[in-house]
Structure formats: C-alpha cells, structure tokens
Amino acid sequence: MSKAQQEREDKYDVGADFAVPDLDDLVPPGGRLEEDTVTLDSEYFDTADRDLLRQRVTLRRRTGDTDAGWQLKVPDRKARTEIRVPLTADDTVPGELAALVSGVALGKPVHPVASISTVRLRLRMLDPDGNLLTEVADDTVRATAAAAAAGDGAVASEWREVEVELGERGDGKLLEAIGERLTREGARPSRYPSKLSRALNPNGPGLTDNDSAADGSGAEVVRELLTAYLDTQVQAIVGGDVWLRRGLDPVHATRVGIRRFRSTLRVFKKVLDPAARTRLDEELSWYAGVLGEVRDRQVQRARFAAAVTDLPEELVLGPVAARIENDLLAEQLRYRAEVMETVDGDRYRNLLAELARWRTDPPMTENATSGTRALKKAARKARRKADRRLAAALDDGDDVALHRARKAAKRARYAGELTRGLVGKKTSKKRIAEYKKIQKVLGEHQDSVVALGTLRDLGARAGSTGGENGFTFGLLYGLELQAARRARDDAARLTT
C-alpha cells in the first residue's frame, strides 16, 4: 500500500573543496544537530522519450537508509508530493505506480534510464522534541545513464551537490537562511532540477526552471516570465492527472490551472504563435469541459445540502435532501467515469505532450522582442476589457453578460499575477485583489444562475417520478433568485 508525503527542497551546485558552513546558531533553543553518512543507490525509470522528466515527475527504486523503496515524486505547487511503495523483489515497476504514471508517460512503457549512487553526509536539525526541522545533505554523486537513454552507450558522470530539505516542522524562513549561508560560501542554485536530469544531460544545462538567456534581450525576458507562469499551471494539471488515477479529487485545482493557462494564451496572444495558441486553447477548453461536469455537481451538492439544512424543519416537505444528494451524486459519478475514460485516450495524451513543450518553450512571435512593454500593454488591455464588460453587464442586468464580465475579471487578475514583477508590489497586489473580488462576487451570481436550472430539473423529476411535494424545491428556487439579485447589487457597489 502506498504512502504520500510532501517535500520541499532547494538544490545547490558546489565544488569539490566546498565545506558546509556552521549552522549551530540556527538551531532553536533545546534543539540539536545530528550528523551521519549513508549510501543511497537509486535506479530511475522513464520512457524512451523522457516524458516523465519533461513533466518534472520522478520514478525511482531506492535502496539504502530508511527511505528505501519505490518512490514517485509529483509536482505540487512550490513543493513535490512523494508517493512511496515498499521494495519489490526485482526492478519491475509496481502496478500501482505504473498506473499512476500512465498518463504522464503518454501510454508508453517505462524502463530503467539511469543508476545513481550517492554518498550522503547528512546534517539533520531537530527541535527540542526531536522533530526534524531540516536536513542538509552534502552529496557526492556517481551516475550512469543507461545506453538507451544516452544514445551510443552508457555515460558515467560524477559531481557534488548540496540539498536542503524541509522537515515536518521546518518553515520556509529556515530554508532561506540556510540557502543564504550556503551561497555566501560559494554554493550556487543548481542548474538542474534533479540528479536524474544531470545524469541524462551531463554536458548540458538540463531541464530546469532557471534556464534563461544571459543577454536579457526583450524576447528572452518575455519567455522567462511566460514559462515560469505556465510551468506552474502545468504542474497543477500534471499533478491532477496523477491524483485522479490515485482515486483522489483534484478536479477544482486542475481546472484552475487550465483557466490560468488559457487566460495567458488569450491575454498575451500577440506574443504567442496564433496557430499553436488557438489549437492548444481549444484542447484545454475541451478538457476543462469534461472536468466541469464533475465540478458542477460537487458545487451544487454542497450548496443545496447547506441550503436545506438552514431551512426550518416544517418547510422541508418530503425527502428533499435525499433526492438532491442521490440524483446529483449519481450524475457526478457518471461524469467522473467519463473523465477516467478521457485521460486514457489519445486526444488527452496529445494534450499532455503539447503542454510539456509549452512549459519550457512556448512558440512566440516577433512581438515578444519588445519585451516587458508587450506584457504590460496586454495586462492593461485585459483590465480595461474587464471594466467595460462589468459596466455594460450591470447596465442591462443580463445573466450571460455578467458571466462574460466574470471571465474577463479572471483574465485581468491572472494577467496581474504574471506581470506582478513588472510593476510596484503595492500596485500589483491592489490590482489582483480588486479583480479577485469582482470575480468572487460574479461567481456567486453565476452559481445561483446555474442552481436555478438544476433546482427546476430536480423539482420536476421529484414530482413526476416520485410523486413528491415540490414546495421545498420552489422555496429553494426563490432563495437562489434572491441570492442572484444580492450578488448583482454587490457587483454594482464595486464600481462606485
């Protein structure tokens, strides 16, 4: 049976003569430092095309120390989640993990691509109760890339690096403090996101978030900002793929990642290749729609359950709560089954492959050469469009227009996130908060609009198939009408 835990670590390249600096003054009162040395042997698995590596997913079989076993590492916001399975007798990937990576692997078989042996000098910082705050790992690494991955033959390489990983009781400030101390002594943030990427690319820069041109040209600044933002959204989508296959519920987080990605394609369209951008936007819209059927039922179930609970008992006539829960849950499960069929299809796999290319190398136009000016202009245009749409929608009170205004507010908010570093911190924070609030208020209005249609269908079904009293469904319908009006009034006040 697998176990999962989140990890957050920073990696540093160091020279052969590097010495880890003294960290005693960072130990909390009553805490301590423990030092030991372990040898870790790991065999890494991937497809022949390195599809897992491209999506920042790691699958390995490790022996040595207490974390021996099969380990799958999946992107999870600023950290990664590690899923562990006990060691097996051979190097055959356990069926559970093979199923979890089947989407990221694009349906291709995985096989050994590298063997890495690490002699690790560990410095573990513990709090007074013995809980791990952080571990500083001084690694001497020898790696051998398998012949199939290396091309003409197996390639061996050696290097030294330092990893700083947060423990269960550590915090980001401690990670930063240790990082500052390491860099003062000559350590450099690693060019490589993992040992595997370095093993497979011993003479190159590797696949890393830190890759960008040194000349600081306009197009490269644009590329750096775009890839940093898009990569974060792909992490949410890829992580969602694995969590779906694990039986968990990543639907909302996946859809948010898709929304942010699609918003970027639309707002910053002038710096992106039009054909490639349009094609990817269509495919993301398709997948978001498949997930949306599940998410709509999740939202409605929670919304109606709370509404029924809030009603006085004498106003709940018949099995209203049961009718709502049973009908919507049945629909949710049916649509979830469709999602699982979708993620095993060729169209979805092609989408993941395209996202892997965009996260590191989005196709750009000549307009990108104008640099940050193009990005700021596009973000400004998104804000103006959001303002115009909101004003127009409030003038006529049309539900469709209000929904379009909500989507425009989302795009303005996400554009503000991407360009956060191009304007003052205070200004950026204010703009993002402003459009987030508009998005929230209009989202409440849209939830009520959708709820009205669902309640009408549920009430009609209850009366026609179950002979149930429709009074309570009508009452809930009236409450949703009131909620929609309140949300519209709240939106109007935001413009005054």
XYZ file of C-alpha atoms in Angstrom:
496
model
C 0.000 0.000 0.000
C 1.369 3.415 -0.935
C 2.049 6.345 1.377
C 2.336 10.015 0.398
C 4.146 12.984 1.889
C 5.007 16.467 0.695
C 8.594 17.594 0.343
C 10.222 20.930 -0.322
C 13.898 21.225 -1.063
C 16.492 23.514 -2.632
C 19.494 22.233 -4.564
C 22.946 23.814 -4.909
C 25.949 23.107 -7.122
C 29.220 23.120 -5.173
C 32.875 22.497 -5.926
C 34.987 19.592 -4.731
C 36.506 21.653 -1.909
C 33.234 23.132 -0.626
C 32.568 22.903 3.103
C 29.070 23.188 4.577
C 29.129 26.271 6.859
C 28.420 26.200 10.576
C 24.686 26.148 11.292
C 24.755 25.927 15.084
C 23.285 29.394 15.590
C 20.185 28.444 13.557
C 19.287 25.594 15.898
C 16.362 26.553 18.184
C 16.958 26.515 21.974
C 16.865 22.934 23.190
C 17.281 21.579 19.660
C 20.304 19.810 18.209
C 22.202 18.853 15.068
C 22.822 15.210 14.184
C 25.351 14.103 11.600
C 25.742 10.765 9.823
C 26.672 9.290 6.453
C 24.568 6.984 4.278
C 24.940 5.481 0.825
C 21.877 5.610 -1.429
C 21.550 3.575 -4.610
C 18.735 4.536 -6.953
C 17.520 3.228 -10.302
C 15.420 5.710 -12.265
C 12.647 4.861 -14.701
C 11.226 6.809 -17.621
C 10.043 6.391 -21.193
C 12.477 6.361 -24.089
C 11.432 9.951 -24.795
C 11.870 11.033 -21.155
C 8.243 12.062 -20.826
C 8.303 11.876 -17.019
C 11.373 14.081 -16.824
C 9.772 16.668 -19.101
C 6.806 16.888 -16.739
C 9.076 17.052 -13.646
C 7.882 13.659 -12.445
C 10.403 11.227 -10.939
C 10.029 7.455 -10.570
C 12.814 5.504 -8.874
C 13.672 2.376 -6.925
C 15.947 3.225 -3.974
C 17.932 1.133 -1.532
C 19.909 2.328 1.482
C 18.818 4.227 4.595
C 15.288 4.292 5.981
C 13.580 5.632 2.840
C 14.298 2.524 0.774
C 11.506 1.592 -1.601
C 9.776 2.728 -4.762
C 9.265 6.488 -4.882
C 7.164 8.595 -7.227
C 7.622 12.376 -6.953
C 4.930 14.627 -8.419
C 4.895 18.468 -8.697
C 2.727 20.104 -6.033
C 2.828 23.931 -6.166
C 6.187 25.053 -4.676
C 6.899 21.572 -3.377
C 6.508 17.981 -4.529
C 4.464 15.114 -3.203
C 6.284 11.826 -2.821
C 4.321 8.583 -3.092
C 6.101 5.556 -1.642
C 5.622 1.843 -2.190
C 7.672 -0.873 -0.409
C 10.557 -2.510 -2.247
C 9.791 -5.365 -4.575
C 11.988 -8.365 -5.283
C 13.010 -7.099 -8.732
C 13.069 -3.878 -10.724
C 9.607 -4.325 -12.205
C 7.621 -1.161 -11.540
C 4.765 -1.959 -9.116
C 1.386 -1.969 -10.835
C 0.072 0.819 -8.606
C 2.825 3.228 -9.639
C 2.728 2.143 -13.284
C -0.965 3.080 -13.325
C -0.280 6.464 -11.712
C 2.289 7.484 -14.352
C 0.444 6.023 -17.346
C -0.945 9.438 -18.297
C 2.317 11.354 -17.894
C 4.115 8.577 -19.784
C 1.611 9.066 -22.624
C 0.799 5.361 -22.570
C 4.413 4.365 -23.327
C 6.317 1.729 -21.312
C 8.805 2.887 -18.679
C 12.179 1.248 -18.173
C 15.479 1.974 -16.381
C 17.213 5.070 -17.757
C 19.882 5.756 -15.127
C 21.527 4.395 -11.988
C 22.748 6.868 -9.384
C 24.817 6.144 -6.292
C 25.079 8.864 -3.669
C 27.326 9.057 -0.612
C 25.389 11.465 1.575
C 26.761 13.340 4.567
C 23.584 14.367 6.417
C 23.235 17.207 8.862
C 19.812 16.929 10.492
C 18.422 19.818 12.544
C 15.942 18.734 15.230
C 13.690 20.726 17.561
C 13.598 20.078 21.355
C 11.049 17.277 20.839
C 13.197 15.505 18.256
C 11.103 16.603 15.244
C 13.015 17.183 12.008
C 13.250 20.856 11.025
C 15.552 20.490 8.052
C 18.150 18.189 6.554
C 21.250 19.452 4.781
C 22.590 16.726 2.501
C 26.160 17.024 1.218
C 26.087 14.577 -1.715
C 28.918 13.016 -3.657
C 27.230 11.539 -6.706
C 28.175 8.960 -9.335
C 25.648 8.426 -12.100
C 25.440 6.115 -15.082
C 22.899 6.811 -17.800
C 21.566 3.659 -19.444
C 22.658 3.040 -23.006
C 19.157 3.534 -24.382
C 18.921 6.965 -22.803
C 22.474 8.061 -23.508
C 22.495 7.227 -27.195
C 25.709 5.483 -28.276
C 26.433 3.863 -24.931
C 26.274 4.213 -21.182
C 27.630 7.533 -19.869
C 29.069 7.949 -16.392
C 29.428 11.252 -14.584
C 30.395 12.457 -11.122
C 29.645 15.629 -9.221
C 28.971 17.116 -5.827
C 25.875 18.977 -4.719
C 24.069 20.077 -1.572
C 20.348 19.640 -0.950
C 18.415 21.413 1.794
C 15.056 19.789 2.540
C 12.432 20.959 4.995
C 11.313 18.543 7.664
C 7.798 18.164 9.005
C 8.279 21.063 11.458
C 10.508 23.330 9.375
C 9.468 26.532 7.625
C 10.443 28.494 4.536
C 12.419 31.088 6.513
C 14.782 28.403 7.771
C 15.229 27.122 4.226
C 16.089 30.639 3.059
C 18.500 31.269 5.935
C 20.471 28.120 5.203
C 20.419 28.915 1.483
C 21.868 32.378 2.076
C 24.631 30.890 4.179
C 25.473 28.320 1.521
C 25.612 30.892 -1.278
C 27.920 33.139 0.767
C 30.339 30.220 0.884
C 30.252 29.773 -2.895
C 27.325 27.412 -3.486
C 25.119 28.236 -6.492
C 21.465 27.352 -7.076
C 21.576 24.244 -9.202
C 21.048 24.478 -12.939
C 19.381 21.080 -12.747
C 16.011 20.312 -11.112
C 17.105 16.780 -10.213
C 20.007 14.360 -10.158
C 18.348 12.444 -12.972
C 18.284 15.435 -15.318
C 22.006 15.927 -14.714
C 22.755 12.244 -15.210
C 20.970 12.244 -18.562
C 22.490 15.588 -19.630
C 25.968 15.638 -18.030
C 27.344 18.182 -20.525
C 24.289 20.392 -20.888
C 22.226 22.802 -18.801
C 19.468 20.263 -18.144
C 15.738 20.773 -17.928
C 15.364 23.417 -15.266
C 13.187 26.290 -14.155
C 16.275 28.502 -14.047
C 17.136 28.305 -17.746
C 17.024 31.682 -19.469
C 19.278 33.636 -21.794
C 22.056 35.592 -20.168
C 21.787 38.522 -22.550
C 18.486 39.716 -21.080
C 17.009 40.502 -24.523
C 13.359 41.502 -24.754
C 12.157 38.179 -26.159
C 14.041 36.207 -23.532
C 12.595 38.248 -20.684
C 9.129 37.554 -22.068
C 9.964 33.879 -22.445
C 11.242 33.669 -18.881
C 8.108 35.244 -17.417
C 5.774 33.159 -19.563
C 7.481 29.845 -18.886
C 7.633 30.485 -15.139
C 3.880 31.149 -15.021
C 2.839 28.450 -17.477
C 5.037 25.866 -15.802
C 3.179 26.401 -12.530
C -0.141 25.755 -14.273
C 1.162 22.621 -15.987
C 2.274 21.350 -12.591
C -1.331 21.625 -11.402
C -2.609 19.780 -14.482
C 0.020 17.026 -14.320
C -0.399 16.643 -10.577
C -4.140 16.405 -11.162
C -3.621 13.569 -13.624
C -1.757 11.511 -11.027
C -4.228 12.324 -8.253
C -7.160 11.307 -10.458
C -5.553 7.930 -11.070
C -4.971 7.621 -7.348
C -8.686 7.988 -6.691
C -8.418 11.472 -5.179
C -10.246 14.668 -6.130
C -8.029 17.211 -7.933
C -10.776 18.444 -10.264
C -11.011 22.009 -8.940
C -7.238 22.564 -8.756
C -6.795 21.135 -12.260
C -9.484 23.394 -13.694
C -7.925 26.454 -12.046
C -4.586 25.561 -13.649
C -6.318 25.228 -17.013
C -8.092 28.569 -16.563
C -4.865 30.367 -15.774
C -3.139 28.753 -18.758
C -5.979 29.625 -21.151
C -6.116 33.167 -19.794
C -2.416 33.572 -20.574
C -2.963 32.309 -24.116
C -5.693 34.885 -24.676
C -4.415 37.954 -22.857
C -0.869 37.685 -24.193
C -1.855 36.387 -27.625
C 0.220 38.939 -29.541
C 3.489 37.448 -28.282
C 2.393 33.832 -28.949
C 2.159 31.959 -32.244
C -1.516 32.277 -33.278
C -1.999 28.807 -34.781
C -0.327 26.963 -31.911
C -2.069 29.144 -29.336
C -5.528 28.620 -30.838
C -5.059 24.874 -31.133
C -3.924 24.493 -27.512
C -6.684 26.777 -26.228
C -9.286 24.590 -27.929
C -7.865 21.419 -26.418
C -7.663 22.909 -22.935
C -11.240 24.126 -23.265
C -12.320 20.615 -24.234
C -10.652 19.010 -21.209
C -11.900 21.714 -18.843
C -15.408 20.995 -20.077
C -15.079 17.306 -19.281
C -13.906 18.115 -15.762
C -16.532 20.827 -15.395
C -19.394 18.347 -15.415
C -17.929 16.732 -12.291
C -17.142 20.034 -10.599
C -20.625 21.454 -11.193
C -22.206 18.532 -9.331
C -19.714 18.836 -6.483
C -20.531 22.520 -6.025
C -24.269 22.014 -6.286
C -24.366 19.114 -3.830
C -22.574 21.180 -1.181
C -24.635 24.292 -1.931
C -28.040 22.592 -1.743
C -27.142 20.475 1.293
C -26.293 23.660 3.211
C -29.452 25.412 1.982
C -31.732 22.556 3.063
C -30.024 22.342 6.459
C -30.653 26.054 7.023
C -34.393 25.748 6.383
C -36.826 25.289 9.288
C -37.880 21.637 9.518
C -41.527 22.453 8.826
C -40.571 23.871 5.414
C -38.779 20.726 4.250
C -41.604 18.630 2.791
C -40.559 15.168 1.684
C -37.124 13.575 1.120
C -35.674 16.722 -0.404
C -32.090 16.291 0.845
C -32.009 12.641 -0.222
C -33.421 13.463 -3.661
C -30.807 16.164 -4.235
C -27.884 14.098 -2.947
C -28.810 10.873 -4.719
C -29.550 12.453 -8.082
C -26.526 14.755 -8.169
C -24.118 12.154 -6.792
C -25.251 9.664 -9.435
C -24.585 12.264 -12.126
C -21.223 13.170 -10.593
C -20.077 9.539 -10.565
C -21.209 9.062 -14.161
C -19.263 12.113 -15.301
C -16.241 11.064 -13.230
C -16.250 7.748 -15.111
C -16.207 9.742 -18.354
C -13.214 11.708 -17.073
C -11.320 8.482 -16.377
C -12.066 7.259 -19.898
C -10.893 10.588 -21.275
C -7.499 10.543 -19.535
C -6.699 7.196 -21.130
C -7.430 8.468 -24.626
C -5.101 9.653 -27.386
C -6.562 13.172 -27.511
C -5.771 13.751 -23.848
C -2.273 12.271 -24.181
C -1.577 14.579 -27.093
C -2.667 17.480 -24.886
C -0.201 16.480 -22.149
C 2.585 16.178 -24.719
C 1.809 19.665 -26.037
C 1.786 21.112 -22.513
C 5.219 19.585 -21.890
C 6.560 21.550 -24.867
C 4.875 24.814 -23.868
C 6.106 24.738 -20.282
C 9.710 25.179 -21.417
C 9.483 26.548 -24.967
C 6.257 28.414 -25.810
C 6.170 29.394 -29.508
C 6.484 33.171 -29.661
C 6.096 35.869 -32.295
C 8.290 38.820 -33.202
C 6.155 40.991 -30.929
C 7.943 39.380 -27.984
C 11.104 41.306 -28.899
C 9.572 44.438 -27.374
C 9.987 42.723 -24.010
C 8.091 43.664 -20.884
C 6.364 46.521 -22.672
C 4.284 43.993 -24.633
C 3.285 42.160 -21.461
C 2.330 45.310 -19.553
C 0.306 46.578 -22.510
C -1.598 43.281 -22.736
C -2.312 43.260 -18.995
C -3.554 46.855 -19.180
C -5.861 45.923 -22.060
C -7.240 42.998 -20.025
C -8.082 45.355 -17.146
C -9.868 47.783 -19.446
C -11.894 44.993 -21.046
C -12.921 43.678 -17.619
C -14.043 47.149 -16.551
C -16.055 47.707 -19.756
C -17.749 44.331 -19.571
C -18.738 44.782 -15.954
C -20.213 48.232 -16.611
C -22.155 47.003 -19.641
C -23.467 43.927 -17.817
C -24.671 45.975 -14.870
C -26.498 48.359 -17.201
C -28.749 45.650 -18.678
C -28.599 43.053 -15.867
C -28.258 40.210 -18.349
C -27.032 36.944 -16.760
C -24.938 35.993 -19.789
C -23.279 39.420 -19.826
C -22.487 39.154 -16.117
C -20.900 35.752 -16.696
C -18.749 37.210 -19.500
C -17.744 40.034 -17.158
C -16.706 37.479 -14.565
C -14.472 35.684 -17.049
C -12.911 38.993 -18.093
C -12.199 39.795 -14.426
C -10.466 36.431 -14.065
C -8.244 37.158 -17.046
C -7.359 40.596 -15.646
C -6.494 39.003 -12.305
C -4.332 36.281 -13.839
C -2.579 38.790 -16.100
C -1.760 40.740 -12.945
C -0.234 37.609 -11.436
C 2.022 37.012 -14.445
C 3.185 40.639 -14.597
C 3.491 41.019 -10.819
C 7.233 41.633 -11.015
C 6.909 44.349 -13.676
C 5.034 46.887 -11.565
C 5.313 48.051 -7.993
C 4.483 45.456 -5.353
C 1.765 47.594 -3.806
C 0.134 48.379 -7.145
C 0.263 44.769 -8.251
C -1.269 43.464 -5.044
C -4.070 46.033 -5.219
C -4.954 45.187 -8.821
C -5.004 41.449 -8.236
C -7.182 41.858 -5.130
C -9.602 44.158 -6.989
C -10.296 41.720 -9.812
C -10.318 38.741 -7.485
C -13.147 40.412 -5.558
C -15.109 41.102 -8.743
C -14.554 37.501 -9.806
C -15.814 36.247 -6.452
C -18.981 38.353 -6.423
C -19.853 37.498 -10.017
C -19.017 33.875 -9.285
C -21.676 33.870 -6.583
C -24.134 35.250 -9.114
C -23.242 32.561 -11.652
C -23.545 29.812 -9.034
C -27.103 30.996 -8.339
C -27.942 31.091 -12.052
C -26.731 27.517 -12.518
C -28.504 26.448 -9.319
C -31.822 27.764 -10.651
C -31.726 25.429 -13.630
C -30.698 22.468 -11.513
C -33.452 23.061 -8.949
C -36.072 23.315 -11.665
C -34.969 19.949 -13.090
C -34.766 18.293 -9.670
C -38.187 19.566 -8.645
C -39.798 18.413 -11.862
C -38.185 14.989 -11.538
C -39.269 14.631 -7.918
C -42.868 15.363 -8.840
C -43.070 13.262 -11.991
C -41.184 10.134 -10.896
C -41.568 10.095 -7.135
C -44.839 11.888 -6.550
C -43.021 14.136 -4.085
C -44.137 17.557 -2.874
C -42.393 20.294 -4.886
C -42.899 23.047 -2.296
C -39.368 22.960 -0.883
C -37.767 22.959 -4.331
C -39.784 26.067 -5.158
C -38.679 27.668 -1.908
C -35.030 26.920 -2.669
C -35.548 28.344 -6.161
C -36.840 31.588 -4.668
C -33.847 31.801 -2.317
C -31.470 31.416 -5.264
C -33.267 34.233 -7.096
C -32.674 36.446 -4.064
C -29.022 35.398 -3.898
C -28.555 36.275 -7.565
C -30.037 39.744 -7.005
C -27.801 40.321 -3.969
C -24.726 39.333 -5.951
C -25.736 41.717 -8.758
C -26.168 44.537 -6.242
C -22.827 43.712 -4.633
C -21.175 43.886 -8.053
C -22.742 47.282 -8.704
C -21.297 48.627 -5.454
C -17.824 47.558 -6.542
C -17.942 50.093 -9.365
C -18.930 53.075 -7.234
